[in-house]
mmCIF file of C-alpha atoms in Angstrom:
data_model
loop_
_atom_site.group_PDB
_atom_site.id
_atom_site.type_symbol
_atom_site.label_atom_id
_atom_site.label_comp_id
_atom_site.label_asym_id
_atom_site.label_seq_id
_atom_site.Cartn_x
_atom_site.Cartn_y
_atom_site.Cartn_z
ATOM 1 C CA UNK A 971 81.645 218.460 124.746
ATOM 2 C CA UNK A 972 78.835 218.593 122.367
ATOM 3 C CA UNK A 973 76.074 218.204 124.949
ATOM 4 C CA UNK A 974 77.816 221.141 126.388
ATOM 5 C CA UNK A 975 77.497 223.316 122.717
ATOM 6 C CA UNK A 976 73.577 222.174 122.810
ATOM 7 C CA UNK A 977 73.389 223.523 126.723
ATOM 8 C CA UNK A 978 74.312 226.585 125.373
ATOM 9 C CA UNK A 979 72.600 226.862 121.958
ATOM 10 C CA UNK A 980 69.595 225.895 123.667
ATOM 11 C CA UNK A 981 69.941 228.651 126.089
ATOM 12 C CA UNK A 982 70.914 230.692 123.270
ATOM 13 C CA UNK A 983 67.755 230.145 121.589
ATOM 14 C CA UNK A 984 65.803 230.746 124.505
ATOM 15 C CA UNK A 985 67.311 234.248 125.109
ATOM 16 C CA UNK A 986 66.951 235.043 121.151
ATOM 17 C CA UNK A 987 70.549 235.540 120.383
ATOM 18 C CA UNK A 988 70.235 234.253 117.165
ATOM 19 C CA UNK A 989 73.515 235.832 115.835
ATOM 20 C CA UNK A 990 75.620 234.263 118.923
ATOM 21 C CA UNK A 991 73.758 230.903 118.030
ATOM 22 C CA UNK A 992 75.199 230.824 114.471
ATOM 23 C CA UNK A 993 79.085 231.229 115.472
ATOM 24 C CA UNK A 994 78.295 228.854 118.545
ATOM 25 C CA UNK A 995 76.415 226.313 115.122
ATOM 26 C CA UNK A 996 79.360 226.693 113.347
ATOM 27 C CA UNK A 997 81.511 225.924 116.626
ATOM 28 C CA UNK A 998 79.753 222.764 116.996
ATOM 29 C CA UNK A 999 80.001 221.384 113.271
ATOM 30 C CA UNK A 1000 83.640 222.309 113.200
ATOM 31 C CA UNK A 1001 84.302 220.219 116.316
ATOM 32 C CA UNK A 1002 82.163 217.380 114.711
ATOM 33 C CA UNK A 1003 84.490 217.716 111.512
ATOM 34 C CA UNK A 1004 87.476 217.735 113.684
ATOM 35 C CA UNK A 1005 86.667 214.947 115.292
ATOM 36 C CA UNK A 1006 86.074 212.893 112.060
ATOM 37 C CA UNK A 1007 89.279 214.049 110.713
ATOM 38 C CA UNK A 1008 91.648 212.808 113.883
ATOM 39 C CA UNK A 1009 89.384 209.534 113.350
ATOM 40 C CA UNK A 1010 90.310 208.865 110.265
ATOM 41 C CA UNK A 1011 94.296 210.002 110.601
ATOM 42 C CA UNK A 1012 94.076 207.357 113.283
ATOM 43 C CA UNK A 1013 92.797 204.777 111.234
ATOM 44 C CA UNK A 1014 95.097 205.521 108.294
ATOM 45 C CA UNK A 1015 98.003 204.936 111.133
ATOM 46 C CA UNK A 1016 97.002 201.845 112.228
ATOM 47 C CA UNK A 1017 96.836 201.143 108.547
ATOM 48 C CA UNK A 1018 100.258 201.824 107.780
ATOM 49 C CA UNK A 1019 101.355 200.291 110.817
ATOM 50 C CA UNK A 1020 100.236 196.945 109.296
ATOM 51 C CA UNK A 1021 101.399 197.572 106.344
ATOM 52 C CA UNK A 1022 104.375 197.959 107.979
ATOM 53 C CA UNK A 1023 104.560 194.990 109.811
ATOM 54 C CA UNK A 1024 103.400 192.748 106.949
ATOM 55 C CA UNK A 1025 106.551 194.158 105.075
ATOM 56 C CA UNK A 1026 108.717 193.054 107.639
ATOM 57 C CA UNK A 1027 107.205 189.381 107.453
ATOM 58 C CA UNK A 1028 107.804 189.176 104.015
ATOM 59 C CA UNK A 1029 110.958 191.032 104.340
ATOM 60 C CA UNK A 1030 112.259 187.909 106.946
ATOM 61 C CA UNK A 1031 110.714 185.508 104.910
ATOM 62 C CA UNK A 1032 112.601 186.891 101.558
ATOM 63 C CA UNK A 1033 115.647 186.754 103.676
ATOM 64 C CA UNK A 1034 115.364 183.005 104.922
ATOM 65 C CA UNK A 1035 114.447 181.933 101.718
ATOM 66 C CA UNK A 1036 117.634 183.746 99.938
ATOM 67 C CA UNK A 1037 119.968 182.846 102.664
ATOM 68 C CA UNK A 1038 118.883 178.711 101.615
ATOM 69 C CA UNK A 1039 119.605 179.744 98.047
ATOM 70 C CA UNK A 1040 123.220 180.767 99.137
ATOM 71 C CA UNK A 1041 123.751 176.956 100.594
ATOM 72 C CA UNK A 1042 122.169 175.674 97.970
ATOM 73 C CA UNK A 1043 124.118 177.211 95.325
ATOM 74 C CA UNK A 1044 127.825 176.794 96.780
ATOM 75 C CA UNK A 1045 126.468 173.223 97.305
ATOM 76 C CA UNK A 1046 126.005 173.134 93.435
ATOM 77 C CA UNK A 1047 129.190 174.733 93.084
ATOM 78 C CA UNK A 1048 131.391 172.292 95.002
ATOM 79 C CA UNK A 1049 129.902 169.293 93.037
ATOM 80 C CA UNK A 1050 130.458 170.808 89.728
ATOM 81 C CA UNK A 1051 133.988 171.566 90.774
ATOM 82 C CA UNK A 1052 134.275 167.555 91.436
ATOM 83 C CA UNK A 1053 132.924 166.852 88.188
ATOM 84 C CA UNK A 1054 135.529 169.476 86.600
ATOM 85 C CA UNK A 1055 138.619 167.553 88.345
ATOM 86 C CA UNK A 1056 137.145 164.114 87.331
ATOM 87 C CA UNK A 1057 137.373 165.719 83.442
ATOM 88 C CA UNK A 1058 140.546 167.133 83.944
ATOM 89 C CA UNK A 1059 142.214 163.835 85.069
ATOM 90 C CA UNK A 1060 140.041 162.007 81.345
ATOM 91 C CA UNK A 1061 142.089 164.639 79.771
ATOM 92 C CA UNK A 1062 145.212 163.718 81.670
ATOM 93 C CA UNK A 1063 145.122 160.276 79.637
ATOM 94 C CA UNK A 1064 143.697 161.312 76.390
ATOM 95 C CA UNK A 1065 145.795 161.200 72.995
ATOM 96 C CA UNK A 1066 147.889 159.147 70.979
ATOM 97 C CA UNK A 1067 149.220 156.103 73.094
ATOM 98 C CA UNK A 1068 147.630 153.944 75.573
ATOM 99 C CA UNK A 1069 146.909 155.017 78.595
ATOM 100 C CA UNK A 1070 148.380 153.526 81.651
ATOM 101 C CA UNK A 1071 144.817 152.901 84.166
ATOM 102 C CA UNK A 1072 142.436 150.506 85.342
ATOM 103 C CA UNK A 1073 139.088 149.284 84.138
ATOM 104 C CA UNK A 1074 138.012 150.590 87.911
ATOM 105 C CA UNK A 1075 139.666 153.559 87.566
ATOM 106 C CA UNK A 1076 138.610 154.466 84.004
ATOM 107 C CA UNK A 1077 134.500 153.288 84.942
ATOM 108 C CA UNK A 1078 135.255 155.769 86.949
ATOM 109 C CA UNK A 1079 136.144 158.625 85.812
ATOM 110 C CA UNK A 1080 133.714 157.496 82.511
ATOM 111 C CA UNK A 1081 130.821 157.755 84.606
ATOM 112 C CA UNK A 1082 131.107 161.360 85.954
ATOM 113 C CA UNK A 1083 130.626 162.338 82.274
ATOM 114 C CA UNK A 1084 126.541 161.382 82.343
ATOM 115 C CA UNK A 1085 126.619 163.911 85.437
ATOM 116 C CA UNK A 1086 124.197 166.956 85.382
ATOM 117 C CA UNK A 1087 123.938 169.213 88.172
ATOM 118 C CA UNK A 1088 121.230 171.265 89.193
ATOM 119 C CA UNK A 1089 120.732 173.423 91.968
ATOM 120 C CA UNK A 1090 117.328 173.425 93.288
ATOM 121 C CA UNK A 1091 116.235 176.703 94.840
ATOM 122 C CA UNK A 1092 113.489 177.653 96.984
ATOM 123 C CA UNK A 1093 111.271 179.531 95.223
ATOM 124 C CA UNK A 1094 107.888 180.033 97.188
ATOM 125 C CA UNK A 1095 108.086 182.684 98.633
ATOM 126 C CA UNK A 1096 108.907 185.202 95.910
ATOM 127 C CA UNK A 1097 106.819 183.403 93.604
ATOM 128 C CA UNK A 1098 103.905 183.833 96.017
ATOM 129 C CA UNK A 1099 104.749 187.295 96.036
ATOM 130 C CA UNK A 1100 104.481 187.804 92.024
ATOM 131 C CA UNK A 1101 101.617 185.874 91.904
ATOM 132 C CA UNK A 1102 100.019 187.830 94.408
ATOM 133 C CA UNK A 1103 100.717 190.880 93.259
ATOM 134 C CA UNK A 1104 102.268 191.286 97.514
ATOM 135 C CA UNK A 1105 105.407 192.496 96.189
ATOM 136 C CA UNK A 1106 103.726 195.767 95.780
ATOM 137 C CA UNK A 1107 104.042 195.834 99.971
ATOM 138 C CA UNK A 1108 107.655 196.327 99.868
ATOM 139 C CA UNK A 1109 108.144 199.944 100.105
ATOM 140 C CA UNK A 1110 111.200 200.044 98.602
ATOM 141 C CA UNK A 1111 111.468 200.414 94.652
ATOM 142 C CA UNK A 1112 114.815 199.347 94.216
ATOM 143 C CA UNK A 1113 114.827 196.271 96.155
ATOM 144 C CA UNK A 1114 111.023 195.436 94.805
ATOM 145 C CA UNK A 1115 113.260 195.601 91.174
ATOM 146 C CA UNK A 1116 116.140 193.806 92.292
ATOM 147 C CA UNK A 1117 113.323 191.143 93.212
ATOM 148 C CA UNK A 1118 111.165 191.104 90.175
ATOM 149 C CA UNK A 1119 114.551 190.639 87.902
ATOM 150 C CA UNK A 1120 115.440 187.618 89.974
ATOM 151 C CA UNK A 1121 113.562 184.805 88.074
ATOM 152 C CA UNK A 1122 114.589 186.082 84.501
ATOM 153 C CA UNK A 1123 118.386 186.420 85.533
ATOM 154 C CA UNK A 1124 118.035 182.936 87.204
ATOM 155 C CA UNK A 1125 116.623 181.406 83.647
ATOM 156 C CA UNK A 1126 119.411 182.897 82.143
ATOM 157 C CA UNK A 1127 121.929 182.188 84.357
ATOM 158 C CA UNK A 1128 121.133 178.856 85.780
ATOM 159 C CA UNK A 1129 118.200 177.275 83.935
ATOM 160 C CA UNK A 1130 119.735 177.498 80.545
ATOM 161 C CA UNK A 1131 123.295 176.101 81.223
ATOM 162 C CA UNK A 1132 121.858 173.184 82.948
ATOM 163 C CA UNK A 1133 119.271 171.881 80.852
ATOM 164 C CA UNK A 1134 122.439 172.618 77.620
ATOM 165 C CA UNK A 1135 124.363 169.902 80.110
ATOM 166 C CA UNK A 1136 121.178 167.585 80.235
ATOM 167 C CA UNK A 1137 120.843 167.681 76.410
ATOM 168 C CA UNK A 1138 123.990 167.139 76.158
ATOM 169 C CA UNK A 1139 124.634 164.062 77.915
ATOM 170 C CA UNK A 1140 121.098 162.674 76.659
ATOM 171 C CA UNK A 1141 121.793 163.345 73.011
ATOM 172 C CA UNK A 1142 125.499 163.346 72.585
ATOM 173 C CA UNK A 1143 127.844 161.791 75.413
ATOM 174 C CA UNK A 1144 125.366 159.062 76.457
ATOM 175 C CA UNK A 1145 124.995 157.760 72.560
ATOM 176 C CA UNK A 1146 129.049 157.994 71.802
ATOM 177 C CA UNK A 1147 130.214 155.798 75.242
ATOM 178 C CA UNK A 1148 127.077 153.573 73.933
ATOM 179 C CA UNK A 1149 129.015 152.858 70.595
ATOM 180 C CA UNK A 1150 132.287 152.991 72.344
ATOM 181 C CA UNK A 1151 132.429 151.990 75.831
ATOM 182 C CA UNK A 1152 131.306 148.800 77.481
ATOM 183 C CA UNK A 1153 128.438 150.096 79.898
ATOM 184 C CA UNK A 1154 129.286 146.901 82.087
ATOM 185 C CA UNK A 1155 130.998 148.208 84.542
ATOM 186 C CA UNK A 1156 133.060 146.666 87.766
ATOM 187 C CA UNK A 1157 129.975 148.289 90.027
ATOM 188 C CA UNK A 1158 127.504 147.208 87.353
ATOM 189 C CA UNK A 1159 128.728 143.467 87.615
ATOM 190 C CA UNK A 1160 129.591 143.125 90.759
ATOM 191 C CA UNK A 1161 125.361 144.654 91.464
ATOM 192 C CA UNK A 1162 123.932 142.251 88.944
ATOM 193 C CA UNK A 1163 126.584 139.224 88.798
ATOM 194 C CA UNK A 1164 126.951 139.807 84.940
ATOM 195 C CA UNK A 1165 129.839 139.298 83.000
ATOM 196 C CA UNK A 1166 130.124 140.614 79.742
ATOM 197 C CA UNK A 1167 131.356 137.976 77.081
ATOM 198 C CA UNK A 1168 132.203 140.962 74.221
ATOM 199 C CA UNK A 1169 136.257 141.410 74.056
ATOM 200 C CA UNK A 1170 136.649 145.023 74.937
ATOM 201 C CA UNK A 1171 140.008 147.637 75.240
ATOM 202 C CA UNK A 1172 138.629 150.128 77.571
ATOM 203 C CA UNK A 1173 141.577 152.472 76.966
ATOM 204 C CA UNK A 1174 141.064 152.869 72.945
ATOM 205 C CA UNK A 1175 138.236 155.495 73.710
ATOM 206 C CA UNK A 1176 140.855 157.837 75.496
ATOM 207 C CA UNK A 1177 142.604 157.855 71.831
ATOM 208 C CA UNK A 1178 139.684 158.930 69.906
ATOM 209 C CA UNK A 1179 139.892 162.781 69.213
ATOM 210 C CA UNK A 1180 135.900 162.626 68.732
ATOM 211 C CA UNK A 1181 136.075 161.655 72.672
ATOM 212 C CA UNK A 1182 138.288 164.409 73.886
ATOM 213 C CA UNK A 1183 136.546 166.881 71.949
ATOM 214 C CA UNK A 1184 133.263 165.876 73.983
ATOM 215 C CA UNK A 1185 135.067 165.929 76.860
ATOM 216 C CA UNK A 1186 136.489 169.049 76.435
ATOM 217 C CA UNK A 1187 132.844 171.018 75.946
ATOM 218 C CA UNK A 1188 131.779 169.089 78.648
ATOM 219 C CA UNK A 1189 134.715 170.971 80.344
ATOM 220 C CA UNK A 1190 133.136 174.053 78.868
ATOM 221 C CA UNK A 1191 129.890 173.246 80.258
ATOM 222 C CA UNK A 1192 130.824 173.172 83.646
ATOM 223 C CA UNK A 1193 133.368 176.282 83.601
ATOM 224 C CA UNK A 1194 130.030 178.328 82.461
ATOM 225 C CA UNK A 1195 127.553 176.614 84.792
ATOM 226 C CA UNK A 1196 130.013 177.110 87.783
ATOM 227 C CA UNK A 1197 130.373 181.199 87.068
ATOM 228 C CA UNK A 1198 126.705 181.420 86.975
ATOM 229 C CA UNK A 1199 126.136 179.906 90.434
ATOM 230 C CA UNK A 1200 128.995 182.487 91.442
ATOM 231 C CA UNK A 1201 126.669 185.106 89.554
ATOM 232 C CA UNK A 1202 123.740 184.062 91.382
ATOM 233 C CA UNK A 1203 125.474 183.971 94.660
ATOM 234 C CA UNK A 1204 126.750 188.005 93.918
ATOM 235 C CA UNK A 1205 123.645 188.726 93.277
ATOM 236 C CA UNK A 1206 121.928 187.295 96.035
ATOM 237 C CA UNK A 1207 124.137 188.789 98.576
ATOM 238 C CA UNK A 1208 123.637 192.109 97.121
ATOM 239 C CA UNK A 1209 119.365 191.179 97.872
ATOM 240 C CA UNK A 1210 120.526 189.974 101.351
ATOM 241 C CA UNK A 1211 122.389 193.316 102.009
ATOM 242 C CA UNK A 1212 119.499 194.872 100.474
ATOM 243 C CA UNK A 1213 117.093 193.425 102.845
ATOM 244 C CA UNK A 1214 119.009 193.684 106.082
ATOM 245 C CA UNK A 1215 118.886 197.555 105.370
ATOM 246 C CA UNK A 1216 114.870 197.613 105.027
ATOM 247 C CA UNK A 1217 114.477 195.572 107.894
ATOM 248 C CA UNK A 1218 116.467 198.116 110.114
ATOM 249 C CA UNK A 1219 114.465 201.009 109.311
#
């Protein structure tokens, strides 16, 4: 095409027609601007074409990371919910009186109150994101919110209630059934072949008030920990619904 506008500008010359020269001048650079501006809409669609397509990766990886959450979380939940029945049955023998169980039964149950459960969630691939600044390749501003206020709700939600259940066992429940519970155990002896030679009533601890008022907060505890996973679990199906939507489009 523009060999063919120099045929006839050339021509154009030649014959003088300096006024038909111009428009055909002016024909040419338009064409040569035309032609820069459909090369550069191109490139700007192959652009957002990979754009595109990296927001899907992320978009699957998001969602297979999220999805492991879930398990992990109702994983978390079930074992808290143990923990819950194994105080419910301490509580089922505490008070004035002695109680009518074991030394098996009561290691038992005594050693489910040094428990601290944690769920461990996957975290890579949104933290990647922040720390990338990637996030900024999700299109969508209400998911890329819903995404960015996932680490602060999971401090508050998760983080917090489980490291007030660490300290609490380290500092408080750990130090009473020190002063007031024989830490040698049936497992404990039959493990290491030691037998304790102190005299000790296993069942007076169930009639100390100071010991079902650190059960019940442990109770407590684990009644707030559990609704948090439950929070985090609403929450993360609303990201997964989210998601599933952005990936359609």
């Amino acid at each position: 095409m523009l060999r063919f506008f120099r045929h006839i500008r050339k021509q154009l010359m030649e014959q003088n027609k300096v006024r038909t020269y111009i428009f055909y001048a002016i024909g040419e650079i338009l064409l040569v601007v035309i032609g820069i501006l459909i090369a550069l809409q191109v490139n700007n669609w192959n652009e957002e074409r990979k754009l595109a397509n990296e927001e899907q990766i992320i978009l699957n990886a998001l969602y297979e990371e999220i999805s492991s959450n879930q398990q992990i979380f109702k994983g978390a939940i079930t074992r808290a919910e143990n923990v819950q029945k194994s105080i419910y049955s301490i509580l089922s023998y505490t008070g004035p009186g002695t109680p009518e169980l074991t030394k098996e039964r009561s290691d038992s149950l005594i050693q489910t109150l040094d428990a601290v459960i944690t769920a461990e969630v996957n975290q890579g691939i949104l933290n990647d994101l922040m720390v990338t600044g990637r996030i900024h390749l999700i299109q969508n501003d209400s998911l890329k919110h819903q995404l960015t206020s996932w680490v602060p709700l999971y401090q508050d939600e998760v983080l917090e209630p489980e490291t007030s259940i660490l300290h609490s066992v380290q500092n408080i429940i750990i130090p009473f059934l020190v002063e007031h519970y024989s830490m040698a155990t049936e497992g404990f002896n039959r493990h290491s072949g030691y037998e304790t030679r102190f005299s000790h009533d296993y069942r007076k601890i169930y009639q100390l008030i100071e010991f079902e008022n650190i059960v019940l907060f442990k109770e407590i505890d684990y009644y707030v920990l559990i609704n948090s996973y439950k929070t985090m679990i609403a929450y993360n199906e609303g990201l997964l619904e989210h998601i599933r939507l952005e990936r359609k489009r």
